[in-house]
Amino acid sequence: MSRRGSTLPTRAHWLLLGLALLFSLVLFLYLLECAPQTDGNASLPGAVGESYSREYYQALLQEQEEHYQTRAASLKRQIAQLKQELQEVSEKMKSLQERRNVGARGIGYHGNGEQAPGDLLGFLHSQIEKAEVSVGAKLPSEYSLVPFESFTLMKVFQLEMGLTRHPEEKPVRKDKRDELVEVIEAGLEVLNNPDEEDEQENEEGPLGEKLIFNENDFIEGYYRTERDKGTQYELFFKKADLMEYRHVTLFRPFGPLMKVQSDVVDISRAIINIIMPLAQRTEAFTQFMQNFRDVCIHQDKRIHLTVVYFGKEGLSEVKSILESVTSESNFHNYTLVSLNEEFNRGRGLNVGARAWDKGEVLMFFCDVDIYFSAEFLNSCRLNAEPGRKVFYPVVFSLYNPAIVYANQDPPPPVEQQLVHKKDSGFWRDFGFGMTCQYQSDFLTIGGFDMEVKGWGGEDVHLYRKYLHSDLIVVRTPVPGLFHLWHEKHCADELTPEQYRMCIQSKAMSEASHSHLGMMVFREEIEMHLHKQAYRTNSEAAG
């Protein structure tokens, strides 16, 4: 034990020796740094017999100390400047991070109290809860509903028009363009960077690659603004090689966009039962079946047609038309119901809805004068949901082609008339006859009111029933749904209210305001042209 205490280990010995050498080196460097600076040819103080006084060395030390103080002060100023610059950079980074956090809260919001003040988050959530986004609101009348407006990558389809707005237009105002671009980008952010609760998390493509959506996958969108709450956006995306659609709901509560919903919508097996009440009008039915064959049989292929025919006159022709389509296209998914009674649209739709006995089905109430596209049928599927949503698309009603195309004899084919122009038609926002709803919702709500007789009133009554319920009513113009012009006859048996509605519809459906004006002032215009011609001839003769 004494031997272990008296002998120092070799490792410790060399460590102490190294520390001593290091201390000596530091001391030597300190002495060199503190030594007074001299010229290369000057003699060192105290050399070659020269002697210096004590005051000299004190002055020299004071000068050296001032030199180091000046240098230290300079370093302190540089350090302070660097600290200030670092603080400025840090504040900028913090500001950018806060902006990113705001964006992250807007798109993938989780309600984390650390992300923003609790009162602000509570307010934003209350805005969503007050708006009609997830649950329908009971409304007093058809005038209380806030309709949607629809848009694609290039165009907006809007109800409210005026001097600067058209039924179909490219967004001219920069704020509207930027808004729609931002919304589509936000929807893509939700799809491509899903949250844990989203259904499409980590979804892969057909080749096992990560599924990435881009703006070309955007199909259509709808938006509406509740003035005191915010703007709701419904977006639909689809890959060309996939059957499912992607649905994203966003809401702007007068602040950042907040994700409300992101789910997968599979409409690949959703059959639509098109129900049409009909009496006579076999020529129009022939034209309807041409559109039906092209869109429903050849393209969509997920359609059942139910025709409820009133009376005996024309019934055999309707049967012949259906049998002809069956033989040509091998199509058998139709039902013909014959009622030997006076025509009543509500009665026909009630009977047609109850004729289906194969379980839940999506129904589209359709008239014989309607022309629709395959894209509309998908819109019908995407915007109706049993127990939650019914779809009331706004039809684009075409004017009298004899007036619109007065300079062409004959008018162009129907397919060439399907354009959204002020002088070609209008959004029929007062019409509620074309609707997509599930059979269970229709039966639960009580169907059409059979006490309503004659023209038009039954549609409004059913519409009001849905407004008074807890279901969401999606009301928006759709580009793929047209009402073809036809001659209207307002019967004398109608009530004064029904007759007024019929005359109003007839007047609005005839021609645009400018074309009607030209017709009203035709004599004045012809007189003006006659005077102009007479004046020109007189001047030429003189």
mmCIF file of N, CA, C and O in Angstrom, residues 445-520:
data_model
loop_
_atom_site.group_PDB
_atom_site.id
_atom_site.type_symbol
_atom_site.label_atom_id
_atom_site.label_comp_id
_atom_site.label_asym_id
_atom_site.label_seq_id
_atom_site.Cartn_x
_atom_site.Cartn_y
_atom_site.Cartn_z
ATOM 1 N N ILE A 445 -88.927 12.428 -46.585
ATOM 2 C CA ILE A 445 -89.427 13.805 -46.605
ATOM 3 C C ILE A 445 -90.907 13.859 -46.964
ATOM 4 O O ILE A 445 -91.572 14.884 -46.775
ATOM 5 N N GLY A 446 -91.429 12.754 -47.520
ATOM 6 C CA GLY A 446 -92.851 12.695 -47.845
ATOM 7 C C GLY A 446 -93.187 12.869 -49.300
ATOM 8 O O GLY A 446 -94.366 12.903 -49.673
ATOM 9 N N GLY A 447 -92.166 12.971 -50.169
ATOM 10 C CA GLY A 447 -92.418 13.079 -51.597
ATOM 11 C C GLY A 447 -93.140 14.358 -51.975
ATOM 12 O O GLY A 447 -93.135 15.355 -51.245
ATOM 13 N N PHE A 448 -93.788 14.335 -53.159
ATOM 14 C CA PHE A 448 -94.497 15.508 -53.658
ATOM 15 C C PHE A 448 -95.870 15.642 -53.010
ATOM 16 O O PHE A 448 -96.487 14.656 -52.593
ATOM 17 N N ASP A 449 -96.321 16.879 -52.931
ATOM 18 C CA ASP A 449 -97.643 17.169 -52.401
ATOM 19 C C ASP A 449 -98.677 16.934 -53.501
ATOM 20 O O ASP A 449 -98.701 17.638 -54.505
ATOM 21 N N MET A 450 -99.535 15.943 -53.299
ATOM 22 C CA MET A 450 -100.499 15.580 -54.334
ATOM 23 C C MET A 450 -101.677 16.541 -54.408
ATOM 24 O O MET A 450 -102.495 16.460 -55.321
ATOM 25 N N GLU A 451 -101.746 17.481 -53.468
ATOM 26 C CA GLU A 451 -102.807 18.474 -53.519
ATOM 27 C C GLU A 451 -102.517 19.569 -54.532
ATOM 28 O O GLU A 451 -103.415 20.328 -54.907
ATOM 29 N N VAL A 452 -101.240 19.667 -54.943
ATOM 30 C CA VAL A 452 -100.855 20.701 -55.912
ATOM 31 C C VAL A 452 -101.207 20.203 -57.309
ATOM 32 O O VAL A 452 -100.751 19.141 -57.738
ATOM 33 N N LYS A 453 -102.020 20.962 -58.023
ATOM 34 C CA LYS A 453 -102.441 20.595 -59.368
ATOM 35 C C LYS A 453 -101.818 21.563 -60.384
ATOM 36 O O LYS A 453 -101.531 22.715 -60.075
ATOM 37 N N GLY A 454 -101.649 21.062 -61.616
ATOM 38 C CA GLY A 454 -101.218 21.936 -62.698
ATOM 39 C C GLY A 454 -99.727 22.172 -62.729
ATOM 40 O O GLY A 454 -98.940 21.310 -62.375
ATOM 41 N N TRP A 455 -99.343 23.407 -63.136
ATOM 42 C CA TRP A 455 -97.961 23.694 -63.538
ATOM 43 C C TRP A 455 -97.120 24.197 -62.381
ATOM 44 O O TRP A 455 -97.478 25.146 -61.689
ATOM 45 N N GLY A 456 -95.987 23.552 -62.154
ATOM 46 C CA GLY A 456 -94.886 24.171 -61.439
ATOM 47 C C GLY A 456 -94.850 24.127 -59.937
ATOM 48 O O GLY A 456 -93.782 24.045 -59.363
ATOM 49 N N GLY A 457 -96.002 24.206 -59.271
ATOM 50 C CA GLY A 457 -95.966 24.403 -57.830
ATOM 51 C C GLY A 457 -95.413 23.246 -57.037
ATOM 52 O O GLY A 457 -94.844 23.439 -55.953
ATOM 53 N N GLU A 458 -95.523 22.023 -57.556
ATOM 54 C CA GLU A 458 -95.083 20.851 -56.787
ATOM 55 C C GLU A 458 -93.575 20.852 -56.568
ATOM 56 O O GLU A 458 -93.083 20.387 -55.528
ATOM 57 N N ASP A 459 -92.806 21.384 -57.511
ATOM 58 C CA ASP A 459 -91.351 21.428 -57.373
ATOM 59 C C ASP A 459 -90.935 22.318 -56.209
ATOM 60 O O ASP A 459 -90.058 21.954 -55.425
ATOM 61 N N VAL A 460 -91.567 23.489 -56.112
ATOM 62 C CA VAL A 460 -91.229 24.425 -55.049
ATOM 63 C C VAL A 460 -91.599 23.841 -53.688
ATOM 64 O O VAL A 460 -90.864 24.000 -52.711
ATOM 65 N N HIS A 461 -92.737 23.153 -53.598
ATOM 66 C CA HIS A 461 -93.146 22.558 -52.330
ATOM 67 C C HIS A 461 -92.130 21.519 -51.847
ATOM 68 O O HIS A 461 -91.780 21.479 -50.662
ATOM 69 N N LEU A 462 -91.665 20.674 -52.766
ATOM 70 C CA LEU A 462 -90.673 19.672 -52.374
ATOM 71 C C LEU A 462 -89.366 20.347 -51.967
ATOM 72 O O LEU A 462 -88.729 19.952 -50.977
ATOM 73 N N TYR A 463 -88.970 21.356 -52.722
ATOM 74 C CA TYR A 463 -87.740 22.087 -52.411
ATOM 75 C C TYR A 463 -87.807 22.698 -51.016
ATOM 76 O O TYR A 463 -86.842 22.641 -50.240
ATOM 77 N N ARG A 464 -88.945 23.264 -50.684
ATOM 78 C CA ARG A 464 -89.107 23.865 -49.368
ATOM 79 C C ARG A 464 -89.061 22.818 -48.262
ATOM 80 O O ARG A 464 -88.580 23.083 -47.153
ATOM 81 N N LYS A 465 -89.560 21.633 -48.538
ATOM 82 C CA LYS A 465 -89.476 20.559 -47.540
ATOM 83 C C LYS A 465 -88.021 20.271 -47.171
ATOM 84 O O LYS A 465 -87.693 20.103 -45.995
ATOM 85 N N TYR A 466 -87.173 20.212 -48.184
ATOM 86 C CA TYR A 466 -85.756 19.952 -47.911
ATOM 87 C C TYR A 466 -85.106 21.136 -47.185
ATOM 88 O O TYR A 466 -84.243 20.942 -46.324
ATOM 89 N N LEU A 467 -85.512 22.348 -47.540
ATOM 90 C CA LEU A 467 -84.961 23.510 -46.843
ATOM 91 C C LEU A 467 -85.343 23.510 -45.366
ATOM 92 O O LEU A 467 -84.560 23.948 -44.520
ATOM 93 N N HIS A 468 -86.525 23.017 -45.045
ATOM 94 C CA HIS A 468 -86.987 22.975 -43.661
ATOM 95 C C HIS A 468 -86.405 21.796 -42.886
ATOM 96 O O HIS A 468 -86.598 21.705 -41.668
ATOM 97 N N SER A 469 -85.725 20.897 -43.575
ATOM 98 C CA SER A 469 -85.149 19.716 -42.927
ATOM 99 C C SER A 469 -83.710 19.997 -42.507
ATOM 100 O O SER A 469 -83.196 21.101 -42.677
ATOM 101 N N ASP A 470 -83.044 18.968 -41.983
ATOM 102 C CA ASP A 470 -81.635 19.087 -41.578
ATOM 103 C C ASP A 470 -80.675 18.687 -42.698
ATOM 104 O O ASP A 470 -79.457 18.657 -42.486
ATOM 105 N N LEU A 471 -81.196 18.369 -43.863
ATOM 106 C CA LEU A 471 -80.328 17.989 -44.979
ATOM 107 C C LEU A 471 -79.692 19.224 -45.601
ATOM 108 O O LEU A 471 -80.260 20.316 -45.597
ATOM 109 N N ILE A 472 -78.492 19.039 -46.147
ATOM 110 C CA ILE A 472 -77.814 20.116 -46.874
ATOM 111 C C ILE A 472 -78.350 20.146 -48.303
ATOM 112 O O ILE A 472 -78.366 19.120 -48.991
ATOM 113 N N VAL A 473 -78.782 21.320 -48.741
ATOM 114 C CA VAL A 473 -79.255 21.496 -50.113
ATOM 115 C C VAL A 473 -78.141 22.161 -50.917
ATOM 116 O O VAL A 473 -77.759 23.298 -50.644
ATOM 117 N N VAL A 474 -77.601 21.435 -51.877
ATOM 118 C CA VAL A 474 -76.532 21.961 -52.735
ATOM 119 C C VAL A 474 -77.181 22.563 -53.972
ATOM 120 O O VAL A 474 -77.763 21.855 -54.791
ATOM 121 N N ARG A 475 -77.092 23.860 -54.072
ATOM 122 C CA ARG A 475 -77.713 24.595 -55.180
ATOM 123 C C ARG A 475 -76.620 25.308 -55.954
ATOM 124 O O ARG A 475 -75.948 26.196 -55.426
ATOM 125 N N THR A 476 -76.420 24.939 -57.205
ATOM 126 C CA THR A 476 -75.331 25.512 -57.990
ATOM 127 C C THR A 476 -75.616 25.338 -59.475
ATOM 128 O O THR A 476 -76.239 24.349 -59.885
ATOM 129 N N PRO A 477 -75.208 26.305 -60.314
ATOM 130 C CA PRO A 477 -75.286 26.085 -61.765
ATOM 131 C C PRO A 477 -74.256 25.054 -62.198
ATOM 132 O O PRO A 477 -73.142 25.030 -61.681
ATOM 133 N N VAL A 478 -74.648 24.201 -63.116
ATOM 134 C CA VAL A 478 -73.732 23.182 -63.638
ATOM 135 C C VAL A 478 -73.656 23.346 -65.159
ATOM 136 O O VAL A 478 -74.684 23.546 -65.813
ATOM 137 N N PRO A 479 -72.480 23.247 -65.733
ATOM 138 C CA PRO A 479 -72.337 23.514 -67.170
ATOM 139 C C PRO A 479 -72.919 22.434 -68.069
ATOM 140 O O PRO A 479 -73.162 22.688 -69.244
ATOM 141 N N GLY A 480 -73.158 21.232 -67.556
ATOM 142 C CA GLY A 480 -73.577 20.119 -68.412
ATOM 143 C C GLY A 480 -75.055 19.822 -68.369
ATOM 144 O O GLY A 480 -75.462 18.698 -68.675
ATOM 145 N N LEU A 481 -75.893 20.808 -68.012
ATOM 146 C CA LEU A 481 -77.335 20.579 -67.907
ATOM 147 C C LEU A 481 -78.068 21.729 -68.598
ATOM 148 O O LEU A 481 -77.973 22.879 -68.166
ATOM 149 N N PHE A 482 -78.808 21.399 -69.685
ATOM 150 C CA PHE A 482 -79.491 22.411 -70.490
ATOM 151 C C PHE A 482 -80.982 22.107 -70.585
ATOM 152 O O PHE A 482 -81.388 20.936 -70.646
ATOM 153 N N HIS A 483 -81.772 23.165 -70.602
ATOM 154 C CA HIS A 483 -83.194 23.048 -70.886
ATOM 155 C C HIS A 483 -83.427 23.564 -72.301
ATOM 156 O O HIS A 483 -83.186 24.740 -72.600
ATOM 157 N N LEU A 484 -83.896 22.682 -73.184
ATOM 158 C CA LEU A 484 -84.124 23.052 -74.576
ATOM 159 C C LEU A 484 -85.431 23.829 -74.697
ATOM 160 O O LEU A 484 -86.433 23.513 -74.046
ATOM 161 N N TRP A 485 -85.396 24.846 -75.536
ATOM 162 C CA TRP A 485 -86.589 25.672 -75.705
ATOM 163 C C TRP A 485 -87.718 24.880 -76.341
ATOM 164 O O TRP A 485 -87.507 24.044 -77.228
ATOM 165 N N HIS A 486 -88.925 25.169 -75.902
ATOM 166 C CA HIS A 486 -90.121 24.613 -76.539
ATOM 167 C C HIS A 486 -91.282 25.565 -76.285
ATOM 168 O O HIS A 486 -91.269 26.359 -75.330
ATOM 169 N N GLU A 487 -92.267 25.496 -77.103
ATOM 170 C CA GLU A 487 -93.437 26.357 -76.972
ATOM 171 C C GLU A 487 -94.173 26.044 -75.673
ATOM 172 O O GLU A 487 -94.388 24.877 -75.324
ATOM 173 N N LYS A 488 -94.518 27.089 -74.942
ATOM 174 C CA LYS A 488 -95.239 26.920 -73.673
ATOM 175 C C LYS A 488 -96.695 27.337 -73.851
ATOM 176 O O LYS A 488 -96.997 28.326 -74.539
ATOM 177 N N HIS A 489 -97.575 26.600 -73.194
ATOM 178 C CA HIS A 489 -98.996 26.943 -73.189
ATOM 179 C C HIS A 489 -99.461 27.007 -71.744
ATOM 180 O O HIS A 489 -99.368 26.016 -71.013
ATOM 181 N N CYS A 490 -99.919 28.155 -71.320
ATOM 182 C CA CYS A 490 -100.410 28.352 -69.948
ATOM 183 C C CYS A 490 -101.921 28.163 -69.949
ATOM 184 O O CYS A 490 -102.669 28.990 -70.502
ATOM 185 N N ALA A 491 -102.377 27.072 -69.359
ATOM 186 C CA ALA A 491 -103.790 26.695 -69.400
ATOM 187 C C ALA A 491 -104.634 27.645 -68.560
ATOM 188 O O ALA A 491 -104.181 28.196 -67.546
ATOM 189 N N ASP A 492 -105.885 27.801 -68.964
ATOM 190 C CA ASP A 492 -106.818 28.660 -68.240
ATOM 191 C C ASP A 492 -107.194 28.070 -66.887
ATOM 192 O O ASP A 492 -107.644 28.792 -65.996
ATOM 193 N N GLU A 493 -107.026 26.767 -66.722
ATOM 194 C CA GLU A 493 -107.426 26.120 -65.468
ATOM 195 C C GLU A 493 -106.452 26.399 -64.319
ATOM 196 O O GLU A 493 -106.743 26.064 -63.166
ATOM 197 N N LEU A 494 -105.307 26.991 -64.604
ATOM 198 C CA LEU A 494 -104.324 27.264 -63.554
ATOM 199 C C LEU A 494 -104.841 28.328 -62.595
ATOM 200 O O LEU A 494 -105.626 29.207 -62.971
ATOM 201 N N THR A 495 -104.374 28.248 -61.360
ATOM 202 C CA THR A 495 -104.678 29.288 -60.386
ATOM 203 C C THR A 495 -103.978 30.583 -60.791
ATOM 204 O O THR A 495 -103.017 30.550 -61.578
ATOM 205 N N PRO A 496 -104.410 31.724 -60.286
ATOM 206 C CA PRO A 496 -103.740 32.991 -60.640
ATOM 207 C C PRO A 496 -102.237 32.965 -60.367
ATOM 208 O O PRO A 496 -101.450 33.476 -61.174
ATOM 209 N N GLU A 497 -101.819 32.363 -59.238
ATOM 210 C CA GLU A 497 -100.389 32.295 -58.916
ATOM 211 C C GLU A 497 -99.647 31.414 -59.911
ATOM 212 O O GLU A 497 -98.569 31.767 -60.395
ATOM 213 N N GLN A 498 -100.233 30.248 -60.253
ATOM 214 C CA GLN A 498 -99.596 29.351 -61.206
ATOM 215 C C GLN A 498 -99.556 29.973 -62.600
ATOM 216 O O GLN A 498 -98.572 29.832 -63.328
ATOM 217 N N TYR A 499 -100.628 30.664 -62.961
ATOM 218 C CA TYR A 499 -100.654 31.290 -64.289
ATOM 219 C C TYR A 499 -99.593 32.389 -64.388
ATOM 220 O O TYR A 499 -98.926 32.537 -65.416
ATOM 221 N N ARG A 500 -99.436 33.166 -63.313
ATOM 222 C CA ARG A 500 -98.404 34.203 -63.301
ATOM 223 C C ARG A 500 -97.024 33.587 -63.451
ATOM 224 O O ARG A 500 -96.183 34.093 -64.215
ATOM 225 N N MET A 501 -96.757 32.489 -62.712
ATOM 226 C CA MET A 501 -95.469 31.815 -62.817
ATOM 227 C C MET A 501 -95.246 31.273 -64.221
ATOM 228 O O MET A 501 -94.130 31.338 -64.755
ATOM 229 N N CYS A 502 -96.298 30.738 -64.826
ATOM 230 C CA CYS A 502 -96.172 30.176 -66.175
ATOM 231 C C CYS A 502 -95.862 31.269 -67.194
ATOM 232 O O CYS A 502 -94.988 31.108 -68.051
ATOM 233 N N ILE A 503 -96.566 32.404 -67.111
ATOM 234 C CA ILE A 503 -96.329 33.509 -68.032
ATOM 235 C C ILE A 503 -94.926 34.076 -67.831
ATOM 236 O O ILE A 503 -94.217 34.416 -68.794
ATOM 237 N N GLN A 504 -94.517 34.184 -66.563
ATOM 238 C CA GLN A 504 -93.170 34.679 -66.276
ATOM 239 C C GLN A 504 -92.118 33.771 -66.895
ATOM 240 O O GLN A 504 -91.149 34.239 -67.508
ATOM 241 N N SER A 505 -92.289 32.469 -66.725
ATOM 242 C CA SER A 505 -91.349 31.510 -67.314
ATOM 243 C C SER A 505 -91.356 31.604 -68.833
ATOM 244 O O SER A 505 -90.307 31.551 -69.478
ATOM 245 N N LYS A 506 -92.539 31.764 -69.408
ATOM 246 C CA LYS A 506 -92.643 31.866 -70.865
ATOM 247 C C LYS A 506 -91.928 33.100 -71.386
ATOM 248 O O LYS A 506 -91.213 33.053 -72.390
ATOM 249 N N ALA A 507 -92.101 34.240 -70.688
ATOM 250 C CA ALA A 507 -91.468 35.490 -71.120
ATOM 251 C C ALA A 507 -89.954 35.407 -71.006
ATOM 252 O O ALA A 507 -89.223 35.840 -71.906
ATOM 253 N N MET A 508 -89.474 34.846 -69.885
ATOM 254 C CA MET A 508 -88.024 34.783 -69.669
ATOM 255 C C MET A 508 -87.362 33.780 -70.595
ATOM 256 O O MET A 508 -86.168 33.889 -70.880
ATOM 257 N N SER A 509 -88.125 32.790 -71.067
ATOM 258 C CA SER A 509 -87.531 31.722 -71.879
ATOM 259 C C SER A 509 -87.511 32.046 -73.364
ATOM 260 O O SER A 509 -86.933 31.293 -74.148
ATOM 261 N N GLU A 510 -88.134 33.139 -73.751
ATOM 262 C CA GLU A 510 -88.278 33.410 -75.180
ATOM 263 C C GLU A 510 -86.997 33.953 -75.799
ATOM 264 O O GLU A 510 -86.554 33.484 -76.842
ATOM 265 N N ALA A 511 -86.425 34.965 -75.179
ATOM 266 C CA ALA A 511 -85.231 35.596 -75.754
ATOM 267 C C ALA A 511 -84.570 36.458 -74.695
ATOM 268 O O ALA A 511 -85.140 36.729 -73.633
ATOM 269 N N SER A 512 -83.356 36.909 -74.996
ATOM 270 C CA SER A 512 -82.637 37.775 -74.070
ATOM 271 C C SER A 512 -83.265 39.157 -74.037
ATOM 272 O O SER A 512 -84.104 39.515 -74.876
ATOM 273 N N HIS A 513 -82.840 39.952 -73.074
ATOM 274 C CA HIS A 513 -83.378 41.306 -72.940
ATOM 275 C C HIS A 513 -83.123 42.123 -74.212
ATOM 276 O O HIS A 513 -84.012 42.844 -74.687
ATOM 277 N N SER A 514 -81.922 42.015 -74.756
ATOM 278 C CA SER A 514 -81.598 42.798 -75.956
ATOM 279 C C SER A 514 -82.415 42.345 -77.157
ATOM 280 O O SER A 514 -82.902 43.169 -77.943
ATOM 281 N N HIS A 515 -82.601 41.017 -77.306
ATOM 282 C CA HIS A 515 -83.376 40.520 -78.442
ATOM 283 C C HIS A 515 -84.842 40.900 -78.303
ATOM 284 O O HIS A 515 -85.504 41.271 -79.297
ATOM 285 N N LEU A 516 -85.385 40.825 -77.081
ATOM 286 C CA LEU A 516 -86.769 41.235 -76.874
ATOM 287 C C LEU A 516 -86.928 42.727 -77.163
ATOM 288 O O LEU A 516 -87.946 43.162 -77.724
ATOM 289 N N GLY A 517 -85.933 43.516 -76.771
ATOM 290 C CA GLY A 517 -85.984 44.947 -77.066
ATOM 291 C C GLY A 517 -85.999 45.225 -78.552
ATOM 292 O O GLY A 517 -86.730 46.110 -79.038
ATOM 293 N N MET A 518 -85.185 44.477 -79.284
ATOM 294 C CA MET A 518 -85.172 44.659 -80.742
ATOM 295 C C MET A 518 -86.523 44.311 -81.343
ATOM 296 O O MET A 518 -86.978 44.964 -82.304
ATOM 297 N N MET A 519 -87.199 43.287 -80.769
ATOM 298 C CA MET A 519 -88.521 42.912 -81.275
ATOM 299 C C MET A 519 -89.561 43.970 -80.918
ATOM 300 O O MET A 519 -90.429 44.312 -81.739
ATOM 301 N N VAL A 520 -89.500 44.519 -79.719
ATOM 302 C CA VAL A 520 -90.464 45.516 -79.283
ATOM 303 C C VAL A 520 -90.348 46.793 -80.118
ATOM 304 O O VAL A 520 -91.357 47.403 -80.516
#
